Backbone as numpy.savetxt, mean C-alpha at the origin, in Angstrom:
# Nx Ny Nz CAx CAy CAz Cx Cy Cz
21.81 -1.80 -8.15 20.67 -2.16 -7.14 19.32 -1.95 -7.60
18.43 -3.02 -7.47 17.05 -2.80 -7.97 16.02 -3.15 -6.82
15.21 -2.15 -6.72 14.26 -2.15 -5.54 12.89 -2.17 -6.07
12.07 -2.99 -5.65 10.60 -2.86 -5.97 9.94 -2.22 -4.90
9.24 -1.11 -5.17 8.57 -0.27 -4.14 7.10 -0.40 -4.28
6.36 -0.79 -3.24 4.98 -1.14 -3.27 4.27 -0.49 -2.15
2.95 -0.41 -2.26 2.21 0.16 -1.05 0.60 -0.11 -1.38
-0.08 -0.13 -0.30 -1.65 -0.29 -0.45 -2.03 -1.45 -1.40
-1.53 -2.63 -0.96 -1.83 -3.97 -1.77 -3.31 -4.16 -1.62
-3.79 -4.04 -0.40 -5.19 -4.22 -0.03 -5.84 -5.59 -0.45
-5.02 -6.65 0.01 -5.57 -8.05 -0.22 -5.90 -8.51 -1.67
-5.08 -7.99 -2.55 -5.26 -8.10 -3.98 -3.90 -8.90 -4.56
-3.92 -10.21 -4.31 -2.60 -10.99 -4.82 -2.59 -10.98 -6.32
-3.58 -10.84 -6.99 -3.68 -10.97 -8.67 -2.76 -9.64 -9.10
-2.94 -8.65 -8.57 -2.10 -7.44 -8.99 -0.67 -7.72 -8.59
-0.49 -8.18 -7.39 1.03 -8.51 -6.94 1.67 -9.58 -7.84
0.94 -10.58 -8.19 1.67 -11.57 -9.14 1.86 -10.94 -10.52
1.07 -10.16 -10.94 1.25 -9.53 -12.27 2.54 -8.61 -12.26
2.68 -7.93 -11.25 3.87 -6.95 -10.96 5.08 -7.85 -10.88
5.08 -9.06 -10.24 6.18 -9.85 -10.04 6.64 -10.50 -11.32
5.65 -10.83 -12.11 5.83 -11.42 -13.57 6.73 -10.41 -14.36
6.01 -9.21 -14.39 6.66 -8.15 -15.27 8.08 -7.73 -14.81
8.16 -7.49 -13.43 9.47 -6.92 -12.99 10.57 -7.94 -13.03
10.32 -9.14 -12.65 11.41 -10.12 -12.47 12.34 -9.85 -11.11
13.42 -10.35 -11.21 14.36 -10.43 -9.96 14.62 -8.95 -9.51
14.50 -8.83 -8.22 14.90 -7.55 -7.59 15.81 -7.85 -6.31
16.55 -6.79 -5.85 17.33 -7.04 -4.58 16.53 -6.97 -3.27
15.42 -6.34 -3.40 14.56 -6.17 -2.17 13.24 -5.76 -2.70
12.27 -6.10 -1.81 10.86 -5.59 -1.96 10.49 -4.70 -0.64
10.09 -3.46 -0.96 9.76 -2.53 0.08 8.30 -2.23 0.11
7.65 -2.27 1.28 6.09 -2.13 1.16 5.66 -1.17 2.28
5.09 -0.05 1.83 4.63 1.10 2.73 3.39 0.90 3.33
2.87 -0.42 3.70 1.78 -0.41 4.49 0.49 -0.74 3.67
-0.59 -1.20 4.40 -1.82 -1.60 3.97 -1.81 -2.76 3.10
-1.21 -3.84 3.58 -1.35 -5.23 2.91 -2.72 -5.80 2.79
-3.49 -5.46 3.85 -4.86 -6.05 3.91 -5.97 -5.01 3.87
-7.20 -5.64 3.93 -8.42 -4.94 4.01 -8.94 -4.48 2.57
-10.26 -4.46 2.44 -10.91 -4.18 1.14 -10.94 -5.40 0.24
-9.79 -5.91 -0.16 -9.68 -7.10 -1.01 -10.09 -8.36 -0.51
-10.21 -9.51 -1.37 -10.77 -10.73 -0.81 -9.80 -11.78 -0.40
-8.39 -11.57 -0.54 -7.46 -12.52 -0.15 -6.25 -11.92 0.67
-6.61 -11.49 1.87 -5.60 -10.99 2.74 -4.43 -12.04 3.05
-4.89 -13.17 3.23 -3.89 -14.23 3.72 -2.94 -14.47 2.72
-3.37 -14.51 1.38 -2.42 -14.74 0.33 -1.39 -13.65 0.11
-1.84 -12.39 0.36 -0.89 -11.21 0.38 0.12 -11.42 1.46
-0.44 -11.68 2.67 0.73 -11.78 3.74 1.56 -12.84 3.43
1.13 -13.96 2.89 2.10 -15.11 2.76 3.04 -14.69 1.51
2.64 -13.86 0.51 3.50 -13.46 -0.50 4.72 -12.56 0.08
4.12 -11.58 0.90 5.26 -10.79 1.58 6.18 -11.55 2.43
5.78 -12.57 3.18 6.59 -13.44 3.87 7.61 -14.20 3.11
6.99 -14.82 2.00 8.04 -15.63 1.08 8.97 -14.88 0.46
8.62 -13.48 0.14 9.61 -12.68 -0.59 10.53 -11.90 0.38
10.42 -12.19 1.64 11.16 -11.47 2.64 11.00 -9.84 2.50
9.75 -9.56 2.16 9.58 -8.04 2.00 9.80 -7.29 3.44
10.36 -5.99 3.12 10.49 -5.14 4.23 9.26 -4.26 4.20
8.57 -4.24 5.24 7.19 -3.69 5.29 6.93 -2.79 6.58
6.16 -1.77 6.52 5.61 -1.04 7.75 4.14 -1.28 7.75
3.59 -0.92 8.84 2.04 -1.11 9.10 1.33 0.21 8.53
0.18 -0.17 7.88 -0.57 0.90 7.42 -1.91 1.00 8.41
-2.70 2.05 8.19 -3.82 2.25 8.97 -4.76 1.02 8.89
-4.89 0.32 7.78 -5.76 -0.81 7.75 -5.11 -2.07 8.28
-3.95 -2.22 8.28 -3.25 -3.26 8.90 -3.47 -3.09 10.41
-3.22 -1.76 10.86 -3.50 -1.55 12.25 -4.96 -1.81 12.76
-5.87 -1.48 11.86 -7.18 -1.62 12.21 -7.66 -3.23 12.29
-6.99 -3.91 11.52 -7.41 -5.36 11.38 -6.62 -6.02 12.64
-5.44 -5.70 12.91 -4.56 -6.31 13.96 -5.03 -5.94 15.28
-5.42 -4.73 15.61 -5.76 -4.32 16.85 -7.18 -3.85 17.08
-8.10 -4.24 16.24 -9.45 -3.92 16.23 -9.68 -2.46 16.52
-9.09 -1.61 15.63 -9.29 -0.26 15.77 -9.99 0.34 14.48
-10.51 1.51 14.69 -11.10 2.20 13.47 -10.06 2.61 12.40
-9.94 2.21 11.24 -8.94 2.55 10.24 -8.89 4.18 10.02
-9.96 4.79 10.28 -10.03 6.21 9.98 -9.81 6.48 8.51
-10.48 5.74 7.68 -10.47 5.70 6.22 -11.12 7.09 5.80
-10.83 7.53 4.55 -11.38 8.59 4.07 -12.94 8.47 4.08
-13.60 9.62 4.32 -15.15 9.55 4.67 -15.85 8.68 3.52
-15.50 8.88 2.30 -16.27 8.12 1.34 -16.17 6.59 1.34
-15.04 6.08 2.15 -14.90 4.61 2.32 -14.99 4.20 3.67
-15.33 5.01 4.55 -15.15 4.72 6.02 -15.98 3.44 6.35
-17.31 3.48 5.96 -18.13 2.35 6.26 -17.78 1.03 5.77
-17.30 1.22 4.43 -16.81 0.07 3.64 -15.65 -0.61 4.46
-14.70 0.30 4.84 -13.47 -0.10 5.53 -13.67 -0.82 6.78
-14.61 -0.35 7.63 -14.98 -0.88 8.83 -15.65 -2.38 8.62
-16.49 -2.49 7.67 -17.13 -3.66 7.33 -16.20 -4.79 6.97
-15.20 -4.33 5.94 -14.19 -5.42 5.56 -13.06 -5.62 6.53
-12.99 -4.68 7.53 -11.95 -5.15 8.44 -12.39 -6.28 9.32
-13.62 -6.24 9.74 -14.12 -7.43 10.57 -14.08 -8.69 9.72
-14.45 -8.50 8.50 -14.38 -9.83 7.69 -12.91 -10.33 7.49
-12.05 -9.46 7.38 -10.68 -9.80 7.16 -10.19 -10.46 8.43
-10.49 -9.96 9.61 -9.93 -10.63 10.80 -10.34 -12.11 10.79
-11.55 -12.43 10.45 -12.09 -13.79 10.52 -11.34 -14.70 9.41
-10.70 -14.08 8.46 -10.15 -14.79 7.43 -8.75 -15.18 7.65
-8.09 -14.53 8.61 -6.64 -14.62 8.90 -6.28 -15.60 9.91
-5.20 -16.36 9.88 -4.76 -17.32 10.80 -4.00 -16.50 12.01
-3.80 -17.29 13.00 -3.11 -16.75 14.20 -1.73 -16.11 13.85
-1.03 -16.79 12.92 0.23 -16.48 12.56 0.25 -15.16 11.57
-0.77 -15.17 10.90 -0.86 -13.98 9.94 -1.26 -12.74 10.73
-2.08 -12.93 11.77 -2.31 -11.76 12.69 -1.16 -11.38 13.51
-0.38 -12.36 13.88 0.91 -11.83 14.54 1.80 -11.07 13.68
1.87 -11.47 12.52 2.64 -10.73 11.49 2.20 -9.41 11.37
0.99 -9.14 11.26 0.44 -7.73 11.23 0.74 -7.07 12.45
0.55 -7.55 13.50 0.85 -6.86 14.76 2.30 -6.52 14.90
3.24 -7.38 14.26 4.71 -7.21 14.47 5.20 -6.12 13.57
4.40 -5.59 12.68 5.02 -4.54 11.58 5.16 -3.33 12.33
6.37 -2.70 12.08 6.54 -1.41 12.68 5.81 -0.25 12.00
5.55 0.85 12.67 4.81 1.95 12.04 5.76 2.68 11.14
7.14 2.62 11.42 8.03 3.34 10.63 9.43 2.76 10.81
10.32 2.77 9.87 11.54 2.30 10.03 12.45 2.90 8.82
13.77 2.68 9.18 14.71 3.10 8.24 15.56 1.89 7.80
15.59 1.57 6.55 16.30 0.31 6.04 17.41 0.82 5.13
18.59 0.11 5.20 19.69 0.48 4.33 20.23 -0.80 3.59
20.69 -0.57 2.35 21.26 -1.65 1.64 22.27 -0.91 0.61
23.44 -1.37 0.66 24.66 -0.93 -0.26 24.76 0.69 -0.21
24.60 1.30 1.04 24.64 2.66 1.22 23.55 3.47 0.91
22.54 2.96 0.43 21.19 3.63 0.13 20.23 3.48 1.40
19.83 4.65 2.02 18.87 4.65 3.16 17.62 4.98 2.75
16.53 4.19 3.09 15.19 4.39 2.75 14.41 4.42 4.10
13.79 5.65 4.22 12.82 5.76 5.37 11.47 5.38 4.86
10.81 4.61 5.67 9.60 4.09 5.29 8.36 4.28 6.26
7.32 4.89 5.79 6.08 5.22 6.81 4.90 5.18 5.90
3.71 4.78 6.41 2.48 4.68 5.44 2.07 6.00 5.01
1.89 6.90 5.99 1.20 8.28 5.63 2.25 9.32 5.66
2.66 9.83 6.84 3.74 10.87 6.88 4.56 10.57 8.06
5.84 11.03 8.22 6.73 10.74 9.31 6.11 11.23 10.68
5.34 12.34 10.67 4.90 12.93 11.90 3.51 12.28 12.32
2.83 11.60 11.37 1.60 10.91 11.62 1.55 9.63 10.74
2.20 8.50 11.20 2.53 7.40 10.30 1.39 6.74 9.79
0.22 6.90 10.31 -1.00 6.05 9.97 -2.07 6.80 9.30
-2.43 8.09 9.58 -3.66 8.60 9.16 -3.51 10.00 8.53
-2.40 10.55 8.26 -2.19 11.98 7.61 -2.31 11.72 6.10
-3.24 12.33 5.47 -3.55 12.23 3.97 -2.88 13.38 3.20
-2.13 14.31 3.92 -1.63 15.66 3.31 -0.45 15.24 2.32
0.25 14.23 2.26 1.27 14.07 1.44 0.92 13.67 0.07
0.30 14.45 -0.62 -0.31 14.22 -1.83 0.43 14.86 -3.01
0.26 14.52 -4.30 0.91 14.94 -5.48 0.77 16.57 -5.53
-0.27 17.03 -5.00 -0.48 18.57 -5.12 -0.08 19.35 -4.03
0.64 18.59 -3.03 1.06 19.34 -1.95 2.08 20.44 -2.27
1.99 21.67 -1.69 2.69 22.81 -2.12 4.30 22.48 -1.48
5.25 23.23 -1.88 6.62 23.12 -1.41 6.82 23.21 0.06
6.26 24.31 0.78 6.33 24.48 2.20 5.73 23.33 2.95
4.54 22.91 2.53 3.98 21.84 3.28 4.81 20.48 2.98
5.29 20.19 1.87 6.11 18.96 1.63 7.27 19.05 2.54
7.99 20.18 2.56 9.09 20.30 3.39 8.84 20.17 4.88
7.75 20.64 5.40 7.34 20.43 6.66 6.96 19.09 6.96
6.28 18.26 6.14 5.94 16.90 6.38 7.11 15.98 6.48
8.15 16.43 5.56 9.41 15.50 5.59 10.49 16.02 6.42
10.34 17.17 7.33 11.39 17.56 8.19 11.94 16.45 9.05
13.21 16.53 9.16 13.89 15.52 10.05 14.11 14.22 9.54
13.72 13.86 8.35 13.91 12.66 7.79 15.44 12.57 7.32
16.14 11.58 7.70 17.37 11.49 7.37 17.59 10.18 6.51
17.49 10.39 5.14 17.50 9.30 4.31 17.71 9.74 2.86
18.05 8.73 1.94 18.03 9.05 0.59 16.67 9.19 -0.02
15.81 8.20 0.37 14.50 7.96 -0.08 13.54 7.92 1.06
12.32 8.45 0.82 11.21 8.34 1.82 10.12 7.72 1.13
9.89 6.39 1.38 8.68 5.78 0.81 7.38 5.82 1.57
6.30 6.21 0.85 5.09 6.50 1.58 3.90 5.81 0.69
2.72 5.77 1.44 1.50 5.31 0.58 0.35 6.07 1.03
-0.70 5.50 1.42 -1.93 5.92 2.05 -2.82 6.61 1.22
-2.48 7.57 0.32 -3.30 8.42 -0.53 -3.73 7.63 -1.76
-2.99 6.62 -2.07 -3.17 5.78 -3.36 -3.00 6.58 -4.66
-2.18 7.64 -4.43 -1.89 8.48 -5.50 -0.34 8.54 -5.83
0.05 8.18 -7.00 1.58 8.22 -7.33 2.02 9.56 -7.13
3.39 9.57 -6.69 4.09 10.67 -6.40 5.64 10.50 -6.38
6.29 11.39 -7.04 7.78 11.53 -6.91 8.16 13.01 -6.75
8.55 13.36 -5.65 9.04 14.84 -5.37 10.32 14.81 -4.58
11.03 15.91 -4.83 12.36 16.05 -4.14 12.26 17.24 -3.09
12.75 16.96 -1.95 12.87 17.93 -0.78 14.43 17.95 -0.55
14.96 18.83 -1.23 16.55 18.87 -0.98 17.00 17.63 -1.59
17.79 16.93 -0.82 18.50 15.61 -1.35 17.53 14.44 -1.13
16.51 14.61 -0.38 15.52 13.50 -0.16 14.60 13.34 -1.30
14.51 12.11 -1.82 13.41 11.84 -2.93 12.32 11.14 -2.24
11.08 11.84 -2.40 9.84 11.18 -1.76 9.05 10.47 -2.77
8.78 9.16 -2.48 8.11 8.33 -3.49 6.82 7.70 -2.92
5.75 7.92 -3.57 4.53 7.13 -3.36 4.20 6.29 -4.65
4.41 5.00 -4.66 4.22 4.26 -5.77 2.90 4.30 -6.45
1.90 4.63 -5.64 0.53 4.46 -5.92 -0.07 3.03 -5.51
-1.21 2.86 -5.54 -1.82 1.60 -4.91 -1.62 0.38 -5.84
-1.12 -0.71 -5.23 -0.96 -1.97 -6.09 -2.40 -2.47 -6.22
-3.24 -2.64 -5.03 -4.36 -3.35 -5.32 -5.69 -2.55 -5.49
-5.73 -1.27 -5.25 -7.00 -0.46 -5.28 -6.64 1.02 -5.63
-6.11 1.20 -6.84 -5.82 2.64 -7.34 -7.03 3.54 -7.25
-6.84 4.78 -6.98 -7.87 5.75 -6.82 -7.69 7.06 -7.56
-6.85 6.87 -8.59 -6.54 8.08 -9.43 -7.24 8.08 -10.82
-8.22 7.20 -10.97 -8.86 6.98 -12.28 -8.24 6.09 -13.14
-7.09 5.43 -12.87 -6.61 4.46 -13.64 -6.43 3.14 -12.88
-7.34 2.26 -13.37 -7.48 0.98 -12.72 -6.25 0.06 -12.74
-5.22 0.34 -13.60 -4.13 -0.49 -13.63 -3.37 -0.52 -12.31
-2.64 -1.61 -11.90 -2.01 -1.68 -10.71 -0.84 -0.82 -10.90
-0.34 -0.28 -9.69 0.69 0.81 -9.66 1.78 0.34 -8.74
3.01 0.57 -9.26 4.27 0.34 -8.41 5.30 1.08 -8.88
6.46 0.97 -8.22 7.62 1.88 -8.67 8.92 0.98 -8.60
9.82 1.25 -9.53 11.16 0.68 -9.34 12.20 1.61 -9.20
13.09 1.32 -8.31 14.29 2.29 -8.02 15.41 1.42 -8.53
16.24 1.98 -9.51 17.30 1.29 -10.07 18.69 2.21 -10.08
19.53 2.01 -9.24 20.81 2.60 -9.25 20.63 4.19 -9.27
19.72 4.65 -8.43 19.55 6.03 -8.25 18.34 6.68 -9.11
17.77 5.90 -9.97 16.68 6.31 -10.67 15.28 5.66 -10.34
14.41 6.42 -10.14 12.97 5.84 -9.81 12.08 6.01 -11.11
11.30 4.97 -11.38 10.22 5.00 -12.29 8.87 4.63 -11.63
7.90 5.46 -11.87 6.54 5.18 -11.57 5.95 4.30 -12.65
5.38 3.11 -12.31 4.92 2.23 -13.42 3.42 1.87 -13.33
2.81 1.49 -14.39 1.54 0.93 -14.28 1.36 -0.24 -15.12
0.48 -1.16 -14.82 0.41 -2.41 -15.43 -0.98 -2.94 -15.50
-1.52 -3.19 -16.61 -2.77 -3.84 -16.81 -2.63 -5.26 -16.27
-3.65 -5.72 -15.63 -3.71 -7.17 -15.23 -5.19 -7.57 -15.32
-5.43 -8.92 -15.33 -6.53 -9.67 -15.47 -7.44 -9.44 -14.11
-8.34 -8.62 -14.08 -9.26 -8.48 -12.90 -10.32 -9.58 -12.72
-10.44 -10.49 -13.69 -11.51 -11.37 -13.66 -11.50 -12.18 -12.39
-10.47 -12.76 -11.88 -10.44 -13.53 -10.64 -10.64 -12.66 -9.54
-10.20 -11.50 -9.37 -10.46 -10.53 -8.36 -11.99 -10.27 -8.22
-12.71 -9.94 -9.20 -14.06 -9.65 -9.45 -14.85 -10.84 -8.89
-14.45 -12.08 -9.28 -15.11 -13.27 -9.00 -14.99 -13.50 -7.61
-13.88 -13.26 -6.93 -13.82 -13.62 -5.59 -14.55 -12.59 -4.76
-14.74 -11.33 -5.18 -15.61 -10.33 -4.67 -17.07 -10.87 -4.59
-17.47 -11.52 -5.63 -18.80 -12.05 -5.70 -19.05 -13.15 -4.72
-18.06 -13.72 -4.24 -18.25 -14.84 -3.38 -18.23 -14.35 -1.89
-17.85 -13.11 -1.61 -17.74 -12.59 -0.19 -19.10 -12.67 0.40
-19.12 -12.98 1.68 -20.45 -13.04 2.45 -20.92 -11.57 2.86
-21.10 -10.73 1.86 -21.35 -9.37 2.22 -22.71 -8.93 1.51
-23.28 -7.92 2.06 -24.53 -7.39 1.42 -24.22 -6.81 0.00
-25.17 -7.16 -0.82 -24.98 -6.72 -2.23 -24.56 -5.28 -2.43
-25.02 -4.29 -1.67 -24.51 -3.02 -1.87 -23.15 -2.84 -1.69
-22.61 -3.62 -0.66 -21.24 -3.57 -0.29 -20.36 -4.14 -1.48
-20.71 -5.24 -2.02 -19.97 -5.79 -3.13 -20.12 -4.95 -4.31
-21.19 -4.29 -4.54 -21.37 -3.32 -5.63 -20.42 -2.20 -5.57
-20.26 -1.65 -4.29 -19.45 -0.46 -4.16 -17.85 -0.94 -4.44
-17.59 -2.13 -3.93 -16.20 -2.59 -4.04 -15.93 -2.82 -5.60
-16.87 -3.29 -6.30 -16.65 -3.52 -7.69 -16.60 -2.21 -8.40
-17.38 -1.29 -8.16 -17.23 0.06 -8.79 -15.83 0.68 -8.44
-15.37 0.61 -7.29 -13.96 1.19 -7.10 -12.95 0.43 -7.86
-12.99 -0.82 -7.87 -11.88 -1.59 -8.70 -11.95 -1.36 -10.18
-13.14 -1.09 -10.63 -13.33 -0.91 -12.05 -13.04 0.61 -12.58
-13.54 1.53 -11.73 -13.33 2.97 -11.99 -12.14 3.72 -11.46
-11.44 3.07 -10.37 -10.41 3.59 -9.64 -10.67 4.99 -9.11
-11.88 5.05 -8.62 -12.31 6.44 -8.02 -13.23 6.12 -6.75
-13.13 7.10 -5.86 -14.17 7.08 -4.81 -15.55 7.30 -5.19
């Protein structure tokens, strides 16, 4: 069985399409939230997820767009997040907004005896907890994953790739598809194949992404900050 694991796409369909071309056929696409916000094509990403029958949970930015809430983004991006969330709402159709509202905040999915728990941030705080990071110590990691009954726990939110074990549980953060923040601007994803997981990075052409950013009806300082994040992959 072959699973494509994604998170934090953030309205960047160009990265998604590059991943799909490289990876080829899979048995399922699993997405740990934040399909929208920051990027210039939220509708295209939601349509991609629908057409691929992706199994997805709601992230804090999906929640913010769908329900007009503060995404409570990291302080360095908070103003940018709120600005783009309002713009994103105006770009989405009624059916796309309904899709965002319908996403669960957490779920457990199973195929061929493999159980995958999915949540954007952490099981105890599905939308806003940033503590499940690669440098989390063992006791914190165990506490954050307590009570999860699955083979895999798929998370996102930090934009930092992670594979850790807590007993029999494998915890996976594929890293951000659309807006990496670990200093590597290549798109990030993970592949699970018959019990083995690989964290993957892929270079893709960011020219259309950057061109689309230039067309956004935003103040120049906002576009400048977005460009910098996409090119440097840092806050």
